[in-house]
XYZ file of C-alpha atoms in Angstrom:
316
model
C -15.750 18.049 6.269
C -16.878 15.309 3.594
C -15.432 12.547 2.798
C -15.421 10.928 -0.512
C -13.074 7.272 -1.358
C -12.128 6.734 -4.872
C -11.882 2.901 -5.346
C -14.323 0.296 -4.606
C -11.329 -2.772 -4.132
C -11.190 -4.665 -0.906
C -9.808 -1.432 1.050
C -11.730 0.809 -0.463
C -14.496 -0.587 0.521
C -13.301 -1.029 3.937
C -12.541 2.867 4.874
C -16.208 3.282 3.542
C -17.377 0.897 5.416
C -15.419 2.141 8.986
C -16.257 5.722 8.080
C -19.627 5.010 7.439
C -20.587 8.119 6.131
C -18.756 8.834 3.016
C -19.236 8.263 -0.834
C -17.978 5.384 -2.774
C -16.327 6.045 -6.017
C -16.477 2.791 -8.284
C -14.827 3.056 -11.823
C -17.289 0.835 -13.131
C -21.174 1.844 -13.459
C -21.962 -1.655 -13.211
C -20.230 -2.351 -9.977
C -21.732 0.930 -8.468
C -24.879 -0.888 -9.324
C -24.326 -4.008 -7.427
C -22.860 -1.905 -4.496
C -25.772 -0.297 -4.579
C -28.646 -3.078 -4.836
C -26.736 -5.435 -2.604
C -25.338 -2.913 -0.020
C -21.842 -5.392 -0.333
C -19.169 -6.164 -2.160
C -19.501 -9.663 -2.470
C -16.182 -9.693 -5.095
C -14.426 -8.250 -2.514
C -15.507 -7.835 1.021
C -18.366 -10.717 1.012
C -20.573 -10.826 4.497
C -19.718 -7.203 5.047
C -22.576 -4.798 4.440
C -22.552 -1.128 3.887
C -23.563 1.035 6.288
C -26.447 3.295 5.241
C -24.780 6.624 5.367
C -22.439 5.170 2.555
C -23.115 6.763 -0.910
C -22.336 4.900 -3.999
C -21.911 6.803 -7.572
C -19.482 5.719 -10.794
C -20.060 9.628 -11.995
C -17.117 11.817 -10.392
C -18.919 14.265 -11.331
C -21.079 13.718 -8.391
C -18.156 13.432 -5.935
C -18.460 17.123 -3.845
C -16.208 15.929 -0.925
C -13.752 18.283 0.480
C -11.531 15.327 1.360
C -10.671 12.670 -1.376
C -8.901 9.178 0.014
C -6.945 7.556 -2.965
C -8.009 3.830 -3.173
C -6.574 3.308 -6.350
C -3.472 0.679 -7.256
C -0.147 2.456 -7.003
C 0.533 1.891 -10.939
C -2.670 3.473 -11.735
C -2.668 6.916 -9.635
C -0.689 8.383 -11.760
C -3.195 8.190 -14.976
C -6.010 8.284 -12.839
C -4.882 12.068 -11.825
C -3.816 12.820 -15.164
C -7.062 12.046 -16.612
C -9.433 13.366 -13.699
C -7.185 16.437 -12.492
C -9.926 18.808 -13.122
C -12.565 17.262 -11.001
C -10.355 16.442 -8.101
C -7.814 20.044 -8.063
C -8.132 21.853 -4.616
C -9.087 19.502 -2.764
C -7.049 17.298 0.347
C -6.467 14.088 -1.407
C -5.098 11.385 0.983
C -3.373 8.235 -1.313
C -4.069 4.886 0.253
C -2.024 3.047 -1.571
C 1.595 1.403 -1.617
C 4.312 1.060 -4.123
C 6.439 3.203 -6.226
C 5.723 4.706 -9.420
C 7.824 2.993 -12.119
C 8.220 5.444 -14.153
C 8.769 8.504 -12.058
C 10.686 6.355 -9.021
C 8.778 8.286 -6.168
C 6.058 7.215 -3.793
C 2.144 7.854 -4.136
C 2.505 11.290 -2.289
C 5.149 12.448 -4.939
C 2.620 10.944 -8.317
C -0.193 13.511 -6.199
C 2.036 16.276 -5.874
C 4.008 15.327 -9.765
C 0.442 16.483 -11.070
C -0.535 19.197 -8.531
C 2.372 20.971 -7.529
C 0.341 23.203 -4.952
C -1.536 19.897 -3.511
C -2.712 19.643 -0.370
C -1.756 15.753 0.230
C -1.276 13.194 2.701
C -0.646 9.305 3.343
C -2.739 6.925 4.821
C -0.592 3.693 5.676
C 0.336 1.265 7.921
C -0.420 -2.768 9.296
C -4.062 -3.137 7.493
C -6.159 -5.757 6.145
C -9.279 -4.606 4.166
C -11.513 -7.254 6.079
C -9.931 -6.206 9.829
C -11.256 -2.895 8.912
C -14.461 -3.508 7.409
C -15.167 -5.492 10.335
C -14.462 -2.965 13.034
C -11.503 -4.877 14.732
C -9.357 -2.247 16.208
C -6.727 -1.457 13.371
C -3.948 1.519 14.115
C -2.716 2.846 10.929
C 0.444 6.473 10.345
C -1.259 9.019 8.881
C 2.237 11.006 7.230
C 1.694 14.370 6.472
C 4.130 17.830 6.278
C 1.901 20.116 6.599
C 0.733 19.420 10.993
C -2.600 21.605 10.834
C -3.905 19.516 7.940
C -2.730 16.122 9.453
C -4.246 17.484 12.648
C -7.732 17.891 11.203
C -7.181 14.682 9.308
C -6.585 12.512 12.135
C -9.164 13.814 13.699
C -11.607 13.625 10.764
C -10.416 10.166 9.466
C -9.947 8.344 13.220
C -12.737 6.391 14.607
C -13.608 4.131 17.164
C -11.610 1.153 15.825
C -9.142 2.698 13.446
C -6.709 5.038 15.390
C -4.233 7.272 12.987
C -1.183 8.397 14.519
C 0.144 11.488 12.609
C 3.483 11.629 11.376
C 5.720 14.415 9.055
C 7.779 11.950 7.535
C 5.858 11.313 4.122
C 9.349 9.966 2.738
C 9.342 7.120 5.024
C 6.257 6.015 5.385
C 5.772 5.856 1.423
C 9.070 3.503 1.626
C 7.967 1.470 4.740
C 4.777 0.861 2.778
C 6.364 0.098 -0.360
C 9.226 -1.918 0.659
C 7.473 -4.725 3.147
C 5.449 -5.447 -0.080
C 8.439 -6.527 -1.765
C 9.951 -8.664 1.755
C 6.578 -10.085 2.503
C 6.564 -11.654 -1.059
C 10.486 -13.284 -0.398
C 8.589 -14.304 2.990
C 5.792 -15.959 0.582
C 8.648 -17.454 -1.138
C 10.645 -19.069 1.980
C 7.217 -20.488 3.147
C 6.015 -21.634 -0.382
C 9.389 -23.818 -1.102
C 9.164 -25.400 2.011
C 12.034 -23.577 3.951
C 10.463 -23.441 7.406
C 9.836 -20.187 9.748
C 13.400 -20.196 11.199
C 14.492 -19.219 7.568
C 11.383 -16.809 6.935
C 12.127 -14.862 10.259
C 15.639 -14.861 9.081
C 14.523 -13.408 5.899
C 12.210 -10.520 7.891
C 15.215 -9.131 9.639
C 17.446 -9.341 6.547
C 14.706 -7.578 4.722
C 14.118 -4.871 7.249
C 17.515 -4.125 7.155
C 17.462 -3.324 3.631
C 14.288 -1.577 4.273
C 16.182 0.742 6.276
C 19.496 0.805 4.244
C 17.082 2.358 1.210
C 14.628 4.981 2.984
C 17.980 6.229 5.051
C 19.558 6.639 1.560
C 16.515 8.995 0.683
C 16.042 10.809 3.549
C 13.722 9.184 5.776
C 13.647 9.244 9.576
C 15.111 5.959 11.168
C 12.191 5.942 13.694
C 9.652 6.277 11.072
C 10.777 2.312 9.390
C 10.406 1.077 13.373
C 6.475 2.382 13.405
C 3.491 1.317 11.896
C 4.106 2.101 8.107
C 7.396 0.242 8.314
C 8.025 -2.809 11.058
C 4.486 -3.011 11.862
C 3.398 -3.387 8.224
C 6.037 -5.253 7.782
C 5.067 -8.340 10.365
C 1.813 -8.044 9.461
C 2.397 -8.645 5.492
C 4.778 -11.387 6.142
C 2.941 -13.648 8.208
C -0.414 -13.915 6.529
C -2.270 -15.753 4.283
C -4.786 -12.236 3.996
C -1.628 -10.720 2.221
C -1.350 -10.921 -1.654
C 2.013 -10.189 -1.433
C 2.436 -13.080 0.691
C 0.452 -15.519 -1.178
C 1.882 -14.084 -4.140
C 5.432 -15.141 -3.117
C 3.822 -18.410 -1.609
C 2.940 -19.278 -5.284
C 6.421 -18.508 -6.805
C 8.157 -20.400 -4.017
C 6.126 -23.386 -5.106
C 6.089 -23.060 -8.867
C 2.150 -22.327 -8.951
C 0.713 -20.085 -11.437
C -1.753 -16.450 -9.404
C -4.556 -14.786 -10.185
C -3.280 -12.416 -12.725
C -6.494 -9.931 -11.847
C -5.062 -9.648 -8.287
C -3.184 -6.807 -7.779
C 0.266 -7.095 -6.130
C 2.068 -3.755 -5.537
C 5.123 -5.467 -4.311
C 5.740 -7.062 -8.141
C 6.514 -3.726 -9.515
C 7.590 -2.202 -6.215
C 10.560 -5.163 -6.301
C 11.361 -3.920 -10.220
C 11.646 -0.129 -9.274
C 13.369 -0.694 -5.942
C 15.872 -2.572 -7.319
C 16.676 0.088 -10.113
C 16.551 2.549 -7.132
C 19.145 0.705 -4.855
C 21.271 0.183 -8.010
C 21.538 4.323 -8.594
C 22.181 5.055 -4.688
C 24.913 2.074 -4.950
C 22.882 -0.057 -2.329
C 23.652 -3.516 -2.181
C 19.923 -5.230 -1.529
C 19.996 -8.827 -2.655
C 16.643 -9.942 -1.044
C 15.187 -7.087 -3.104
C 17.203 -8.129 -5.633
C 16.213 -11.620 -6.124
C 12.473 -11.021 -5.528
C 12.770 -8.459 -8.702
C 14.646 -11.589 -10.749
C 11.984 -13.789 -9.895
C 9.359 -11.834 -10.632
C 10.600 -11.219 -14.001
C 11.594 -14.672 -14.392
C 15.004 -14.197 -14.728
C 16.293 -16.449 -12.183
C 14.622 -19.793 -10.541
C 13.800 -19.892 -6.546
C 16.459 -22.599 -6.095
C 18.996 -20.588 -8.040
C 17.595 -17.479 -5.593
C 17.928 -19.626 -2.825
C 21.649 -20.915 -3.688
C 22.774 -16.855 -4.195
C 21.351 -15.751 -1.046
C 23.624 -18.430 0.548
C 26.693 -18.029 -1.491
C 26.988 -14.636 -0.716
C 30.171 -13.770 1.858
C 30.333 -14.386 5.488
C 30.165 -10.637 7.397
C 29.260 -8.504 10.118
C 25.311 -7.990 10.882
């Protein structure tokens, strides 16, 4: 089966690049051009070239692949598919992405199946950094899919030397595990940023997967699936490096710095519609919580900081 990525960012990229025979998708002509004359996305992915078998197009016309991998931002699947549904019905999309819709309140697995009911669709997720990949250092990643015989043929399509997929059935929680260590790895950011040491950010990890766990339970998710790749593993990974824009996102709020607005964060809006979710299942989150307040700048990160330690003395 082909294989076609939509998405030319930093991870898009990569999976072309570890697949290395697939098409590219870019949204902009002029990018596909530079792809194309360069053989690297310098913007993105600079000192990695693309391997020969890689095809580059901005017409989606031109996209025949049987299988379509969803490198597109969480906030802008939704759109995308509304607007491109024709070209891309009946055929096994995969979304690649992390977050949850704020409009809709459901994961990028729900957007795909919100437009096509009858989709064939699965998640690709899990501890990932776009360069790792590109790279070929060995990267495992959870493949979450409820239909077995077409996460079977995935894995086995999608898996290569260096990037191993382990198949899993619980879409539910591995769209949350992906979606919620965005949101804790940008309070980790935070701790680190403001000078709080790595005593309190390792604090702030177990808090946070805690809540993690407290949410996707709420919704229906397996408990093992938030100990696995899509959830824990993610979840160390996103919280203790500089590669993660969540991280550095939080980094920057903890120390009072302006970001690069044309970086995308997922955890930003994943922290608004988390905390509206955890407020209708009656979830108390305040790490959640306070990352959403900050983001919108409704509270300061010493006024975060003195909240998180006012709160009551309990049980763990």
């Amino acid at each position: 089966m082909s294989v076609a990525i939509l998405g030319a960012g930093a991870f898009g990229t990569a999976l072309a690049c570890a697949l290395g025979d697939a098409t590219l998708w870019c949204r902009d002509p002029a990018q596909a051009e530079a792809l194309q004359s360069k053989r690297e996305n310098a913007a993105k992915l600079p000192g990695v070239p693309l391997p020969e078998g890689v095809t580059i197009t901005s017409d989606l016309g031109q996209v025949n692949a049987e299988t379509v991998l969803l490198a597109i931002p969480m906030q802008q699947t939704r759109p995308f598919l509304k607007t491109h549904g024709a070209a891309l019905r009946d055929r096994q999309l995969v979304a690649c992405s992390k977050g949850i819709d704020l409009e809709l309140m459901i994961g990028p697995v729900g957007v795909i199946q919100s437009v096509f009911s009858d989709a064939q669709a699965a998640l690709l997720t899990g501890p990932s950094f776009a360069d790792d990949i590109a790279r070929g250092l060995p990267t495992a990643l959870t493949l979450a899919c409820t239909d077995r015989a077409l996460g079977m043929a995935l894995q086995e399509q999608l898996s290569t030397s260096h990037l191993r997929l382990y198949r899993n059935d619980d879409v539910i929680g591995a769209e949350l595990g992906g979606a919620l260590k965005n949101v804790i790895a940008i309070a980790a950011g935070v701790t680190i940023g403001a000078g709080l040491g790595e005593s309190a950010r390792a604090a702030l990890m177990a808090r946070g997967y805690a809540e993690m766990q407290r949410l996707a339970l709420s919704l229906g998710a397996q408990p093992d699936t938030l100990a696995g790749l899509s959830g824990l593993g993610d979840l160390i990974l996103t919280c203790g490096s500089e590669k993660s824009r969540n991280f550095r996102y939080g980094a920057a709020l903890g120390r009072g710095e302006a970001f690069d607005s044309a970086t995308t964060v997922e955890g930003a809006a994943t922290a608004r519609a988390v905390a509206k979710l955890a407020k209708s299942q009656g979830l108390d989150m305040p790490v959640t919580r306070m990352v959403a307040a900050l983001v919108e700048g409704l509270i300061t990160m010493p006024e975060a900081l003195a909240a998180l330690l006012a709160r009551p003395l309990t049980d763990e």
